[in-house]
PDB file of C-alpha atoms in Angstrom:
ATOM      1  CA  UNK A 224      26.778 -80.099 -57.180  1.00  0.00           C
ATOM      2  CA  UNK A 225      29.785 -77.773 -57.462  1.00  0.00           C
ATOM      3  CA  UNK A 226      30.196 -74.209 -58.656  1.00  0.00           C
ATOM      4  CA  UNK A 227      32.596 -71.340 -59.208  1.00  0.00           C
ATOM      5  CA  UNK A 228      30.874 -67.984 -59.292  1.00  0.00           C
ATOM      6  CA  UNK A 229      27.988 -68.459 -61.737  1.00  0.00           C
ATOM      7  CA  UNK A 230      29.136 -71.712 -63.326  1.00  0.00           C
ATOM      8  CA  UNK A 231      27.914 -75.042 -61.983  1.00  0.00           C
ATOM      9  CA  UNK A 232      29.429 -78.490 -62.583  1.00  0.00           C
ATOM     10  CA  UNK A 233      26.775 -81.138 -62.125  1.00  0.00           C
ATOM     11  CA  UNK A 234      26.955 -84.914 -62.426  1.00  0.00           C
ATOM     12  CA  UNK A 235      25.455 -84.794 -65.921  1.00  0.00           C
ATOM     13  CA  UNK A 236      28.479 -82.845 -67.213  1.00  0.00           C
ATOM     14  CA  UNK A 237      31.102 -85.547 -66.693  1.00  0.00           C
ATOM     15  CA  UNK A 238      31.361 -89.326 -66.847  1.00  0.00           C
ATOM     16  CA  UNK A 239      31.613 -91.446 -63.746  1.00  0.00           C
ATOM     17  CA  UNK A 240      34.652 -93.694 -63.380  1.00  0.00           C
ATOM     18  CA  UNK A 241      32.560 -96.704 -64.396  1.00  0.00           C
ATOM     19  CA  UNK A 242      31.186 -94.897 -67.452  1.00  0.00           C
ATOM     20  CA  UNK A 243      34.644 -93.725 -68.527  1.00  0.00           C
ATOM     21  CA  UNK A 244      36.074 -97.238 -68.164  1.00  0.00           C
ATOM     22  CA  UNK A 245      33.145 -98.711 -70.075  1.00  0.00           C
ATOM     23  CA  UNK A 246      33.644 -96.234 -72.914  1.00  0.00           C
ATOM     24  CA  UNK A 247      37.370 -96.895 -73.076  1.00  0.00           C
ATOM     25  CA  UNK A 248      37.016-100.699 -73.071  1.00  0.00           C
ATOM     26  CA  UNK A 249      34.293-100.687 -75.718  1.00  0.00           C
ATOM     27  CA  UNK A 250      36.209 -98.342 -78.024  1.00  0.00           C
ATOM     28  CA  UNK A 251      39.448-100.270 -77.622  1.00  0.00           C
ATOM     29  CA  UNK A 252      37.717-103.593 -78.326  1.00  0.00           C
ATOM     30  CA  UNK A 253      36.096-102.150 -81.457  1.00  0.00           C
ATOM     31  CA  UNK A 254      39.463-100.799 -82.632  1.00  0.00           C
ATOM     32  CA  UNK A 255      41.189-104.163 -82.214  1.00  0.00           C
ATOM     33  CA  UNK A 256      38.567-105.923 -84.315  1.00  0.00           C
ATOM     34  CA  UNK A 257      38.496-103.113 -86.886  1.00  0.00           C
ATOM     35  CA  UNK A 258      42.265-103.095 -87.337  1.00  0.00           C
ATOM     36  CA  UNK A 259      42.292-106.814 -88.045  1.00  0.00           C
ATOM     37  CA  UNK A 260      39.691-106.183 -90.752  1.00  0.00           C
ATOM     38  CA  UNK A 261      41.364-103.146 -92.259  1.00  0.00           C
ATOM     39  CA  UNK A 262      38.745-100.704 -90.941  1.00  0.00           C
ATOM     40  CA  UNK A 263      40.434 -97.371 -90.292  1.00  0.00           C
ATOM     41  CA  UNK A 264      37.562 -95.478 -88.681  1.00  0.00           C
ATOM     42  CA  UNK A 265      37.301 -97.386 -85.393  1.00  0.00           C
ATOM     43  CA  UNK A 266      41.091 -97.296 -84.895  1.00  0.00           C
ATOM     44  CA  UNK A 267      41.087 -93.517 -85.306  1.00  0.00           C
ATOM     45  CA  UNK A 268      38.009 -93.057 -83.119  1.00  0.00           C
ATOM     46  CA  UNK A 269      39.563 -94.998 -80.229  1.00  0.00           C
ATOM     47  CA  UNK A 270      42.672 -92.808 -80.445  1.00  0.00           C
ATOM     48  CA  UNK A 271      40.538 -89.655 -80.313  1.00  0.00           C
ATOM     49  CA  UNK A 272      38.573 -90.824 -77.262  1.00  0.00           C
ATOM     50  CA  UNK A 273      41.687 -92.019 -75.442  1.00  0.00           C
ATOM     51  CA  UNK A 274      43.504 -88.761 -76.156  1.00  0.00           C
ATOM     52  CA  UNK A 275      40.598 -86.584 -74.991  1.00  0.00           C
ATOM     53  CA  UNK A 276      40.035 -88.606 -71.806  1.00  0.00           C
ATOM     54  CA  UNK A 277      43.762 -88.692 -71.013  1.00  0.00           C
ATOM     55  CA  UNK A 278      44.625 -85.038 -71.690  1.00  0.00           C
ATOM     56  CA  UNK A 279      41.427 -83.037 -71.274  1.00  0.00           C
ATOM     57  CA  UNK A 280      41.864 -81.271 -74.617  1.00  0.00           C
ATOM     58  CA  UNK A 281      38.938 -79.168 -75.810  1.00  0.00           C
ATOM     59  CA  UNK A 282      37.178 -80.258 -78.986  1.00  0.00           C
ATOM     60  CA  UNK A 283      38.694 -77.403 -81.011  1.00  0.00           C
ATOM     61  CA  UNK A 284      42.153 -78.348 -79.732  1.00  0.00           C
ATOM     62  CA  UNK A 285      41.746 -81.974 -80.806  1.00  0.00           C
ATOM     63  CA  UNK A 286      40.585 -80.804 -84.220  1.00  0.00           C
ATOM     64  CA  UNK A 287      43.651 -78.580 -84.675  1.00  0.00           C
ATOM     65  CA  UNK A 288      46.245 -81.041 -83.374  1.00  0.00           C
ATOM     66  CA  UNK A 289      49.082 -81.816 -85.796  1.00  0.00           C
ATOM     67  CA  UNK A 290      51.845 -84.397 -85.747  1.00  0.00           C
ATOM     68  CA  UNK A 291      54.359 -81.646 -85.077  1.00  0.00           C
ATOM     69  CA  UNK A 292      52.581 -80.923 -81.803  1.00  0.00           C
ATOM     70  CA  UNK A 293      53.259 -84.408 -80.426  1.00  0.00           C
ATOM     71  CA  UNK A 294      56.543 -85.064 -78.585  1.00  0.00           C
ATOM     72  CA  UNK A 295      56.914 -88.755 -77.741  1.00  0.00           C
ATOM     73  CA  UNK A 296      60.503 -89.625 -78.565  1.00  0.00           C
ATOM     74  CA  UNK A 297      62.762 -90.943 -75.811  1.00  0.00           C
ATOM     75  CA  UNK A 298      62.737 -88.508 -72.917  1.00  0.00           C
ATOM     76  CA  UNK A 299      59.691 -86.671 -74.267  1.00  0.00           C
ATOM     77  CA  UNK A 300      56.100 -87.092 -73.073  1.00  0.00           C
ATOM     78  CA  UNK A 301      54.008 -84.058 -73.946  1.00  0.00           C
ATOM     79  CA  UNK A 302      51.972 -82.329 -76.589  1.00  0.00           C
ATOM     80  CA  UNK A 303      51.723 -78.658 -77.443  1.00  0.00           C
ATOM     81  CA  UNK A 304      48.360 -76.947 -77.811  1.00  0.00           C
ATOM     82  CA  UNK A 305      48.821 -74.150 -80.334  1.00  0.00           C
ATOM     83  CA  UNK A 306      45.177 -73.206 -80.817  1.00  0.00           C
ATOM     84  CA  UNK A 307      43.870 -73.120 -77.270  1.00  0.00           C
ATOM     85  CA  UNK A 308      41.061 -71.065 -75.811  1.00  0.00           C
ATOM     86  CA  UNK A 309      41.632 -67.377 -76.430  1.00  0.00           C
ATOM     87  CA  UNK A 310      44.423 -68.179 -78.882  1.00  0.00           C
ATOM     88  CA  UNK A 311      46.733 -69.319 -76.080  1.00  0.00           C
ATOM     89  CA  UNK A 312      49.397 -71.985 -76.430  1.00  0.00           C
ATOM     90  CA  UNK A 313      50.303 -74.498 -73.746  1.00  0.00           C
ATOM     91  CA  UNK A 314      51.759 -77.887 -72.942  1.00  0.00           C
ATOM     92  CA  UNK A 315      50.039 -81.017 -71.656  1.00  0.00           C
ATOM     93  CA  UNK A 316      51.756 -84.032 -70.102  1.00  0.00           C
ATOM     94  CA  UNK A 317      51.254 -87.507 -71.587  1.00  0.00           C
ATOM     95  CA  UNK A 318      50.988 -90.661 -69.508  1.00  0.00           C
ATOM     96  CA  UNK A 319      52.958 -93.776 -70.407  1.00  0.00           C
ATOM     97  CA  UNK A 320      49.938 -95.686 -71.768  1.00  0.00           C
ATOM     98  CA  UNK A 321      48.767 -92.769 -73.900  1.00  0.00           C
ATOM     99  CA  UNK A 322      52.290 -92.209 -75.198  1.00  0.00           C
ATOM    100  CA  UNK A 323      52.485 -95.846 -76.315  1.00  0.00           C
ATOM    101  CA  UNK A 324      49.044 -95.637 -77.905  1.00  0.00           C
ATOM    102  CA  UNK A 325      50.091 -92.550 -79.856  1.00  0.00           C
ATOM    103  CA  UNK A 326      53.262 -94.276 -81.062  1.00  0.00           C
ATOM    104  CA  UNK A 327      51.255 -97.263 -82.294  1.00  0.00           C
ATOM    105  CA  UNK A 328      48.669 -95.023 -83.935  1.00  0.00           C
ATOM    106  CA  UNK A 329      51.300 -93.002 -85.810  1.00  0.00           C
ATOM    107  CA  UNK A 330      53.076 -96.188 -86.934  1.00  0.00           C
ATOM    108  CA  UNK A 331      49.714 -97.515 -88.135  1.00  0.00           C
ATOM    109  CA  UNK A 332      49.122 -94.328 -90.142  1.00  0.00           C
ATOM    110  CA  UNK A 333      52.551 -94.702 -91.717  1.00  0.00           C
ATOM    111  CA  UNK A 334      51.775 -98.292 -92.717  1.00  0.00           C
ATOM    112  CA  UNK A 335      48.652 -97.050 -94.488  1.00  0.00           C
ATOM    113  CA  UNK A 336      50.568 -94.310 -96.268  1.00  0.00           C
ATOM    114  CA  UNK A 337      48.713 -91.553 -94.409  1.00  0.00           C
ATOM    115  CA  UNK A 338      50.455 -88.247 -93.744  1.00  0.00           C
ATOM    116  CA  UNK A 339      52.512 -88.058 -90.553  1.00  0.00           C
ATOM    117  CA  UNK A 340      54.599 -84.967 -91.336  1.00  0.00           C
ATOM    118  CA  UNK A 341      54.785 -82.200 -88.755  1.00  0.00           C
ATOM    119  CA  UNK A 342      52.137 -80.156 -90.606  1.00  0.00           C
ATOM    120  CA  UNK A 343      49.750 -83.069 -91.132  1.00  0.00           C
ATOM    121  CA  UNK A 344      46.707 -83.252 -88.878  1.00  0.00           C
ATOM    122  CA  UNK A 345      46.753 -86.083 -86.362  1.00  0.00           C
ATOM    123  CA  UNK A 346      43.133 -86.934 -87.099  1.00  0.00           C
ATOM    124  CA  UNK A 347      41.574 -86.955 -90.545  1.00  0.00           C
ATOM    125  CA  UNK A 348      37.867 -87.199 -91.271  1.00  0.00           C
ATOM    126  CA  UNK A 349      36.331 -89.824 -93.543  1.00  0.00           C
ATOM    127  CA  UNK A 350      36.366 -87.190 -96.293  1.00  0.00           C
ATOM    128  CA  UNK A 351      40.116 -86.893 -96.013  1.00  0.00           C
ATOM    129  CA  UNK A 352      40.303 -83.428 -94.485  1.00  0.00           C
ATOM    130  CA  UNK A 353      40.643 -81.814 -91.090  1.00  0.00           C
ATOM    131  CA  UNK A 354      38.042 -82.845 -88.549  1.00  0.00           C
ATOM    132  CA  UNK A 355      35.482 -80.144 -87.784  1.00  0.00           C
ATOM    133  CA  UNK A 356      34.402 -79.657 -84.184  1.00  0.00           C
ATOM    134  CA  UNK A 357      30.907 -80.738 -85.209  1.00  0.00           C
ATOM    135  CA  UNK A 358      32.353 -83.911 -86.709  1.00  0.00           C
ATOM    136  CA  UNK A 359      34.105 -84.687 -83.429  1.00  0.00           C
ATOM    137  CA  UNK A 360      30.927 -84.054 -81.468  1.00  0.00           C
ATOM    138  CA  UNK A 361      29.056 -86.514 -83.687  1.00  0.00           C
ATOM    139  CA  UNK A 362      31.869 -89.054 -83.346  1.00  0.00           C
ATOM    140  CA  UNK A 363      31.609 -88.822 -79.561  1.00  0.00           C
ATOM    141  CA  UNK A 364      27.837 -89.285 -79.639  1.00  0.00           C
ATOM    142  CA  UNK A 365      28.319 -92.429 -81.728  1.00  0.00           C
ATOM    143  CA  UNK A 366      30.967 -93.676 -79.293  1.00  0.00           C
ATOM    144  CA  UNK A 367      28.592 -93.200 -76.366  1.00  0.00           C
ATOM    145  CA  UNK A 368      25.870 -95.070 -78.219  1.00  0.00           C
ATOM    146  CA  UNK A 369      28.260 -97.906 -79.039  1.00  0.00           C
ATOM    147  CA  UNK A 370      29.165 -98.188 -75.342  1.00  0.00           C
ATOM    148  CA  UNK A 371      25.515 -98.111 -74.299  1.00  0.00           C
ATOM    149  CA  UNK A 372      25.902 -94.803 -72.445  1.00  0.00           C
ATOM    150  CA  UNK A 373      23.753 -91.681 -72.236  1.00  0.00           C
ATOM    151  CA  UNK A 374      24.185 -89.777 -75.504  1.00  0.00           C
ATOM    152  CA  UNK A 375      23.275 -86.427 -73.936  1.00  0.00           C
ATOM    153  CA  UNK A 376      26.929 -85.890 -72.972  1.00  0.00           C
ATOM    154  CA  UNK A 377      28.853 -83.394 -75.088  1.00  0.00           C
ATOM    155  CA  UNK A 378      32.528 -83.726 -76.076  1.00  0.00           C
ATOM    156  CA  UNK A 379      33.482 -81.285 -73.309  1.00  0.00           C
ATOM    157  CA  UNK A 380      32.379 -83.915 -70.789  1.00  0.00           C
ATOM    158  CA  UNK A 381      35.653 -85.695 -71.588  1.00  0.00           C
ATOM    159  CA  UNK A 382      37.595 -82.649 -70.352  1.00  0.00           C
ATOM    160  CA  UNK A 383      35.570 -82.480 -67.147  1.00  0.00           C
ATOM    161  CA  UNK A 384      35.999 -86.235 -66.625  1.00  0.00           C
ATOM    162  CA  UNK A 385      39.761 -85.951 -67.083  1.00  0.00           C
ATOM    163  CA  UNK A 386      39.953 -83.087 -64.583  1.00  0.00           C
ATOM    164  CA  UNK A 387      37.935 -84.843 -61.874  1.00  0.00           C
ATOM    165  CA  UNK A 388      39.918 -88.060 -62.246  1.00  0.00           C
ATOM    166  CA  UNK A 389      43.283 -86.269 -62.407  1.00  0.00           C
ATOM    167  CA  UNK A 390      42.483 -84.384 -59.210  1.00  0.00           C
ATOM    168  CA  UNK A 391      41.843 -87.665 -57.398  1.00  0.00           C
ATOM    169  CA  UNK A 392      44.821 -89.485 -58.964  1.00  0.00           C
ATOM    170  CA  UNK A 393      47.198 -86.636 -58.057  1.00  0.00           C
ATOM    171  CA  UNK A 394      46.299 -86.845 -54.388  1.00  0.00           C
ATOM    172  CA  UNK A 395      44.078 -83.740 -54.522  1.00  0.00           C
ATOM    173  CA  UNK A 396      46.748 -81.520 -56.115  1.00  0.00           C
ATOM    174  CA  UNK A 397      44.684 -78.632 -57.455  1.00  0.00           C
ATOM    175  CA  UNK A 398      47.694 -76.697 -58.774  1.00  0.00           C
ATOM    176  CA  UNK A 399      48.720 -79.650 -60.909  1.00  0.00           C
ATOM    177  CA  UNK A 400      45.219 -79.879 -62.387  1.00  0.00           C
ATOM    178  CA  UNK A 401      45.272 -76.137 -63.058  1.00  0.00           C
ATOM    179  CA  UNK A 402      48.562 -76.528 -64.929  1.00  0.00           C
ATOM    180  CA  UNK A 403      47.384 -79.456 -67.055  1.00  0.00           C
ATOM    181  CA  UNK A 404      44.078 -77.763 -67.911  1.00  0.00           C
ATOM    182  CA  UNK A 405      45.973 -74.544 -68.668  1.00  0.00           C
ATOM    183  CA  UNK A 406      43.698 -72.402 -66.515  1.00  0.00           C
ATOM    184  CA  UNK A 407      45.017 -68.899 -65.883  1.00  0.00           C
ATOM    185  CA  UNK A 408      43.374 -68.822 -62.448  1.00  0.00           C
ATOM    186  CA  UNK A 409      43.064 -71.590 -59.859  1.00  0.00           C
ATOM    187  CA  UNK A 410      39.578 -70.260 -59.108  1.00  0.00           C
ATOM    188  CA  UNK A 411      38.427 -71.796 -62.397  1.00  0.00           C
ATOM    189  CA  UNK A 412      39.943 -75.142 -61.413  1.00  0.00           C
ATOM    190  CA  UNK A 413      38.348 -75.057 -57.963  1.00  0.00           C
ATOM    191  CA  UNK A 414      35.107 -76.452 -59.397  1.00  0.00           C
ATOM    192  CA  UNK A 415      36.722 -79.899 -59.644  1.00  0.00           C
ATOM    193  CA  UNK A 416      37.808 -79.815 -56.017  1.00  0.00           C
ATOM    194  CA  UNK A 417      34.230 -78.970 -55.047  1.00  0.00           C
ATOM    195  CA  UNK A 418      32.969 -82.014 -56.942  1.00  0.00           C
ATOM    196  CA  UNK A 419      35.404 -84.206 -55.043  1.00  0.00           C
ATOM    197  CA  UNK A 420      34.159 -82.774 -51.762  1.00  0.00           C
ATOM    198  CA  UNK A 421      30.976 -84.733 -52.461  1.00  0.00           C
ATOM    199  CA  UNK A 422      33.076 -87.909 -52.667  1.00  0.00           C
ATOM    200  CA  UNK A 423      34.683 -87.011 -49.335  1.00  0.00           C
ATOM    201  CA  UNK A 424      31.263 -86.620 -47.745  1.00  0.00           C
ATOM    202  CA  UNK A 425      30.240 -90.076 -48.956  1.00  0.00           C
ATOM    203  CA  UNK A 426      33.504 -91.494 -47.624  1.00  0.00           C
ATOM    204  CA  UNK A 427      33.176 -90.117 -44.095  1.00  0.00           C
ATOM    205  CA  UNK A 428      29.501 -91.113 -43.944  1.00  0.00           C
ATOM    206  CA  UNK A 429      30.570 -94.669 -44.683  1.00  0.00           C
ATOM    207  CA  UNK A 430      33.280 -94.871 -42.012  1.00  0.00           C
ATOM    208  CA  UNK A 431      31.170 -96.733 -39.491  1.00  0.00           C
ATOM    209  CA  UNK A 432      28.610 -99.056 -40.989  1.00  0.00           C
ATOM    210  CA  UNK A 433      28.119-101.331 -38.006  1.00  0.00           C
TER     211      UNK A 433
END
């Protein structure tokens, strides 16, 4: 269990590595089948889950994301959050795999004649309008169910999962995680380092298993 001041990050607030991988593989497999059958929903849903797990965007930020906020041309690998918490703007780095996925998704939207102009929303609901945060929460619950995972997780669990995994992948670089999460204070980010301290304890306890 980890905490900063009065806030506690427990294991039920983020996905384990195995759970995250299971979710990703199941959603990707569903999208591949759906695309071959002309089903747009599963292709879009996989993009949403991949984006959230790979950037840590909040649900309201995913909802508000527009094509003009995505920068993936040659030499560019980032997105701009224009409607962040507290009305703040910020930038988030994009990994190579996510960048390629976004390119393929946008090309797919173009093939279907869906809007990809700078003011068009990246994700459109089944009703043809902007996704509501509630709609994204329900989508995530359905994704968890499809993957056979605990449906008690909320969409924000994807942000926590991203942060924990990024901290480990960066070689325990807390400042980098702070930057990518767009936290104004590193004290807020510290909660993810505290979670990883539990992993360190397990590691040292397993050093000598004679």
